[in-house]
PDB file of C-alpha atoms in Angstrom:
ATOM      1  CA  MET A 121     -13.583   8.174  14.880  1.00  0.00           C
ATOM      2  CA  GLU A 122     -15.358   6.383  12.203  1.00  0.00           C
ATOM      3  CA  ASN A 123     -13.290   4.915   9.584  1.00  0.00           C
ATOM      4  CA  ASN A 124     -15.114   4.373   5.748  1.00  0.00           C
ATOM      5  CA  ASN A 125     -14.365   5.713   2.212  1.00  0.00           C
ATOM      6  CA  LYS A 126     -15.701   4.425  -0.735  1.00  0.00           C
ATOM      7  CA  MET A 127     -13.975   4.240  -4.160  1.00  0.00           C
ATOM      8  CA  LYS A 128     -14.657   3.167  -7.907  1.00  0.00           C
ATOM      9  CA  LEU A 129     -12.893   3.553 -10.989  1.00  0.00           C
ATOM     10  CA  GLU A 130     -13.823   2.504 -14.562  1.00  0.00           C
ATOM     11  CA  PHE A 131     -10.818   1.295 -16.928  1.00  0.00           C
ATOM     12  CA  LEU A 132      -9.690  -0.134 -19.628  1.00  0.00           C
ATOM     13  CA  SER A 133      -9.148  -3.965 -20.441  1.00  0.00           C
ATOM     14  CA  HIS A 134      -4.920  -2.691 -21.092  1.00  0.00           C
ATOM     15  CA  SER A 135      -3.019  -5.152 -19.189  1.00  0.00           C
ATOM     16  CA  LYS A 136      -0.933  -1.768 -18.754  1.00  0.00           C
ATOM     17  CA  ASN A 137      -4.169  -1.031 -16.758  1.00  0.00           C
ATOM     18  CA  GLU A 138      -3.581  -4.288 -14.087  1.00  0.00           C
ATOM     19  CA  ALA A 139      -0.684  -2.746 -12.316  1.00  0.00           C
ATOM     20  CA  PHE A 140      -2.381   0.855 -12.037  1.00  0.00           C
ATOM     21  CA  ALA A 141      -5.080  -0.734  -9.920  1.00  0.00           C
ATOM     22  CA  ARG A 142      -2.913  -3.188  -8.040  1.00  0.00           C
ATOM     23  CA  SER A 143      -1.445   1.099  -6.725  1.00  0.00           C
ATOM     24  CA  VAL A 144      -4.952   2.824  -6.491  1.00  0.00           C
ATOM     25  CA  ILE A 145      -6.018   0.091  -4.116  1.00  0.00           C
ATOM     26  CA  ALA A 146      -2.999  -0.268  -2.303  1.00  0.00           C
ATOM     27  CA  CYS A 147      -3.478   3.613  -1.888  1.00  0.00           C
ATOM     28  CA  PHE A 148      -6.821   3.792  -1.237  1.00  0.00           C
ATOM     29  CA  ALA A 149      -6.847   0.378   1.417  1.00  0.00           C
ATOM     30  CA  LEU A 150      -3.943   3.036   3.792  1.00  0.00           C
ATOM     31  CA  GLY A 151      -6.698   4.396   5.405  1.00  0.00           C
ATOM     32  CA  LEU A 152      -6.976   1.076   6.958  1.00  0.00           C
ATOM     33  CA  ASN A 153      -3.574   1.331   8.426  1.00  0.00           C
ATOM     34  CA  PRO A 154      -2.154  -2.147   6.647  1.00  0.00           C
ATOM     35  CA  SER A 155       1.379  -3.887   7.498  1.00  0.00           C
ATOM     36  CA  ILE A 156       3.317  -4.069   4.349  1.00  0.00           C
ATOM     37  CA  SER A 157       2.151  -7.215   3.931  1.00  0.00           C
ATOM     38  CA  GLU A 158      -0.562  -6.882   4.354  1.00  0.00           C
ATOM     39  CA  ILE A 159      -1.400  -3.922   0.902  1.00  0.00           C
ATOM     40  CA  ALA A 160       0.346  -7.197  -0.764  1.00  0.00           C
ATOM     41  CA  ASP A 161      -2.281  -9.374   0.059  1.00  0.00           C
ATOM     42  CA  ILE A 162      -4.296  -6.570  -1.365  1.00  0.00           C
ATOM     43  CA  LYS A 163      -2.292  -5.691  -4.496  1.00  0.00           C
ATOM     44  CA  THR A 164      -1.902  -9.450  -5.390  1.00  0.00           C
ATOM     45  CA  ALA A 165      -4.988 -10.216  -5.343  1.00  0.00           C
ATOM     46  CA  VAL A 166      -6.682  -7.370  -6.847  1.00  0.00           C
ATOM     47  CA  SER A 167      -3.985  -8.149  -9.313  1.00  0.00           C
ATOM     48  CA  GLU A 168      -4.981 -12.030  -9.736  1.00  0.00           C
ATOM     49  CA  ALA A 169      -8.677 -10.076 -10.912  1.00  0.00           C
ATOM     50  CA  VAL A 170      -8.474  -7.781 -12.759  1.00  0.00           C
ATOM     51  CA  THR A 171      -5.857 -10.381 -14.950  1.00  0.00           C
ATOM     52  CA  ASN A 172      -8.429 -12.683 -15.101  1.00  0.00           C
ATOM     53  CA  ALA A 173     -11.529  -9.995 -16.144  1.00  0.00           C
ATOM     54  CA  ILE A 174      -8.802  -8.984 -19.320  1.00  0.00           C
ATOM     55  CA  VAL A 175      -7.433 -11.999 -20.116  1.00  0.00           C
ATOM     56  CA  HIS A 176     -10.764 -14.336 -19.982  1.00  0.00           C
ATOM     57  CA  GLY A 177     -13.531 -11.363 -19.707  1.00  0.00           C
ATOM     58  CA  TYR A 178     -12.418 -10.090 -22.735  1.00  0.00           C
ATOM     59  CA  PRO A 179     -10.228 -12.241 -24.868  1.00  0.00           C
ATOM     60  CA  SER A 180     -10.494 -10.838 -28.540  1.00  0.00           C
ATOM     61  CA  SER A 181     -12.160  -7.414 -27.791  1.00  0.00           C
ATOM     62  CA  VAL A 182     -11.292  -4.482 -25.151  1.00  0.00           C
ATOM     63  CA  GLY A 183     -14.090  -3.678 -22.568  1.00  0.00           C
ATOM     64  CA  THR A 184     -14.071  -1.446 -19.824  1.00  0.00           C
ATOM     65  CA  ILE A 185     -13.493  -2.690 -16.002  1.00  0.00           C
ATOM     66  CA  VAL A 186     -14.623  -1.343 -12.730  1.00  0.00           C
ATOM     67  CA  LEU A 187     -12.995  -1.700  -9.343  1.00  0.00           C
ATOM     68  CA  GLU A 188     -14.851  -0.921  -5.689  1.00  0.00           C
ATOM     69  CA  SER A 189     -13.800  -0.341  -3.334  1.00  0.00           C
ATOM     70  CA  GLU A 190     -14.857   0.847   0.405  1.00  0.00           C
ATOM     71  CA  ILE A 191     -13.923   0.527   3.855  1.00  0.00           C
ATOM     72  CA  ASP A 192     -16.593  -0.024   6.480  1.00  0.00           C
ATOM     73  CA  GLY A 193     -14.815   0.281  10.401  1.00  0.00           C
ATOM     74  CA  ASP A 194     -12.097  -2.163   9.119  1.00  0.00           C
ATOM     75  CA  VAL A 195     -13.342  -3.966   6.302  1.00  0.00           C
ATOM     76  CA  LEU A 196     -11.696  -2.994   3.336  1.00  0.00           C
ATOM     77  CA  HIS A 197     -14.826  -4.725   0.430  1.00  0.00           C
ATOM     78  CA  ILE A 198     -12.947  -4.717  -3.015  1.00  0.00           C
ATOM     79  CA  ASN A 199     -15.580  -5.511  -5.824  1.00  0.00           C
ATOM     80  CA  VAL A 200     -14.379  -6.080  -9.842  1.00  0.00           C
ATOM     81  CA  PHE A 201     -16.466  -6.416 -12.871  1.00  0.00           C
ATOM     82  CA  ASP A 202     -16.204  -6.725 -16.093  1.00  0.00           C
ATOM     83  CA  ASP A 203     -19.312  -7.294 -18.869  1.00  0.00           C
ATOM     84  CA  GLY A 204     -17.533  -9.371 -20.529  1.00  0.00           C
ATOM     85  CA  VAL A 205     -17.918 -13.455 -21.767  1.00  0.00           C
ATOM     86  CA  GLY A 206     -18.882 -14.377 -18.744  1.00  0.00           C
ATOM     87  CA  ILE A 207     -17.728 -17.695 -17.194  1.00  0.00           C
ATOM     88  CA  GLU A 208     -19.578 -20.975 -18.393  1.00  0.00           C
ATOM     89  CA  ASN A 209     -19.005 -22.989 -15.102  1.00  0.00           C
ATOM     90  CA  ILE A 210     -18.070 -21.149 -11.783  1.00  0.00           C
ATOM     91  CA  ASP A 211     -17.109 -24.173  -9.583  1.00  0.00           C
ATOM     92  CA  ASP A 212     -14.382 -25.822 -12.525  1.00  0.00           C
ATOM     93  CA  ALA A 213     -13.392 -21.332 -12.588  1.00  0.00           C
ATOM     94  CA  LEU A 214     -12.908 -21.808  -8.391  1.00  0.00           C
ATOM     95  CA  GLU A 215     -10.795 -25.564  -8.681  1.00  0.00           C
ATOM     96  CA  PRO A 216      -7.187 -24.823  -8.407  1.00  0.00           C
ATOM     97  CA  PHE A 217      -5.050 -25.271 -12.132  1.00  0.00           C
ATOM     98  CA  PHE A 218      -8.362 -25.062 -14.349  1.00  0.00           C
ATOM     99  CA  THR A 219      -7.329 -23.224 -17.084  1.00  0.00           C
ATOM    100  CA  THR A 220      -9.304 -22.144 -19.867  1.00  0.00           C
ATOM    101  CA  LYS A 221      -6.122 -21.542 -21.630  1.00  0.00           C
ATOM    102  CA  PRO A 222      -3.866 -23.677 -20.874  1.00  0.00           C
ATOM    103  CA  ASP A 223      -1.820 -22.725 -24.229  1.00  0.00           C
ATOM    104  CA  ASP A 224      -1.011 -19.327 -23.106  1.00  0.00           C
ATOM    105  CA  GLU A 225       0.957 -21.271 -20.201  1.00  0.00           C
ATOM    106  CA  ARG A 226      -2.104 -19.857 -17.531  1.00  0.00           C
ATOM    107  CA  SER A 227      -1.782 -21.429 -14.354  1.00  0.00           C
ATOM    108  CA  GLY A 228      -5.516 -21.419 -13.455  1.00  0.00           C
ATOM    109  CA  MET A 229      -4.854 -20.333  -9.855  1.00  0.00           C
ATOM    110  CA  GLY A 230      -6.361 -17.133 -10.119  1.00  0.00           C
ATOM    111  CA  PHE A 231      -8.965 -17.457  -7.535  1.00  0.00           C
ATOM    112  CA  THR A 232      -7.214 -19.840  -5.525  1.00  0.00           C
ATOM    113  CA  ILE A 233      -4.871 -17.096  -4.600  1.00  0.00           C
ATOM    114  CA  MET A 234      -7.563 -14.369  -4.777  1.00  0.00           C
ATOM    115  CA  LYS A 235      -8.869 -16.666  -1.623  1.00  0.00           C
ATOM    116  CA  SER A 236      -5.701 -17.312   0.287  1.00  0.00           C
ATOM    117  CA  PHE A 237      -5.237 -13.192   0.422  1.00  0.00           C
ATOM    118  CA  MET A 238      -8.335 -12.586   1.023  1.00  0.00           C
ATOM    119  CA  ASP A 239     -11.263 -13.305   3.975  1.00  0.00           C
ATOM    120  CA  GLU A 240     -13.645 -13.604   1.939  1.00  0.00           C
ATOM    121  CA  VAL A 241     -13.969 -14.329  -1.754  1.00  0.00           C
ATOM    122  CA  ARG A 242     -16.857 -14.595  -3.963  1.00  0.00           C
ATOM    123  CA  VAL A 243     -17.736 -15.087  -7.709  1.00  0.00           C
ATOM    124  CA  GLU A 244     -21.165 -13.454  -9.659  1.00  0.00           C
ATOM    125  CA  SER A 245     -21.134 -14.923 -13.759  1.00  0.00           C
ATOM    126  CA  LYS A 246     -23.316 -15.085 -16.514  1.00  0.00           C
ATOM    127  CA  LYS A 247     -22.181 -16.390 -19.498  1.00  0.00           C
ATOM    128  CA  GLY A 248     -22.268 -13.478 -22.137  1.00  0.00           C
ATOM    129  CA  GLU A 249     -23.113 -10.829 -19.539  1.00  0.00           C
ATOM    130  CA  GLY A 250     -19.871 -10.962 -17.741  1.00  0.00           C
ATOM    131  CA  THR A 251     -18.343 -11.475 -13.804  1.00  0.00           C
ATOM    132  CA  LYS A 252     -18.334  -9.990 -11.005  1.00  0.00           C
ATOM    133  CA  VAL A 253     -15.448 -10.912  -8.093  1.00  0.00           C
ATOM    134  CA  TYR A 254     -15.879  -9.401  -4.706  1.00  0.00           C
ATOM    135  CA  MET A 255     -13.797  -9.969  -1.898  1.00  0.00           C
ATOM    136  CA  LEU A 256     -13.139  -8.796   1.513  1.00  0.00           C
ATOM    137  CA  LYS A 257     -10.319  -8.275   3.906  1.00  0.00           C
ATOM    138  CA  LYS A 258     -10.653  -7.771   7.882  1.00  0.00           C
ATOM    139  CA  PHE A 259      -8.458  -5.230   9.831  1.00  0.00           C
ATOM    140  CA  ARG A 260      -7.359  -5.745  12.991  1.00  0.00           C
ATOM    141  CA  ALA A 261      -9.084  -2.765  15.008  1.00  0.00           C
ATOM    142  CA  ASP A 262      -6.373  -0.157  16.178  1.00  0.00           C
ATOM    143  CA  GLU A 263      -6.197  -0.231  20.021  1.00  0.00           C
TER     144      GLU A 263
END
C-alpha cells in the first residue's frame, strides 16, 4: 500500500501560531506511525523553523508563514517558508550560537537544533525576499 500524502498551511507570524504549527505537523506525521521520540523531534524542528520566521523574518511586522509537508513512502518532507527580511549570510546563520539578536536572549541554536533532529536540513534565503527551510526525516519502513 502506498503511503503518500500532502498538506499546506498558511498562518500569520504571531508567536501563538508556533504551538499551532507544532500540533499540525505532529498530527500529519501520524501517517508514518512515528515513535513518541520521533514526534518530539519533528515538533521541535518545526518549532525552531517557525520561531525563526516569526522573530527574524518579520521583526517589525506581521507576515505570512507557510508550512508544507509531504509523506512520500517512509520519508517526511517539511518546508517552512516566509517572505520576510531574509538572511544576509546563510553560512553565518547556520553556525552554532550565531544570532543577530543577542539582546533578546536568543541562543543562536535554531538551525543546529533542526539539524540534530532531522535527517536533512537545507536553507535558502535572499535578503529582502524571505527564507525557505527544507527539512527531511526518514522513518523505518513497516515490516
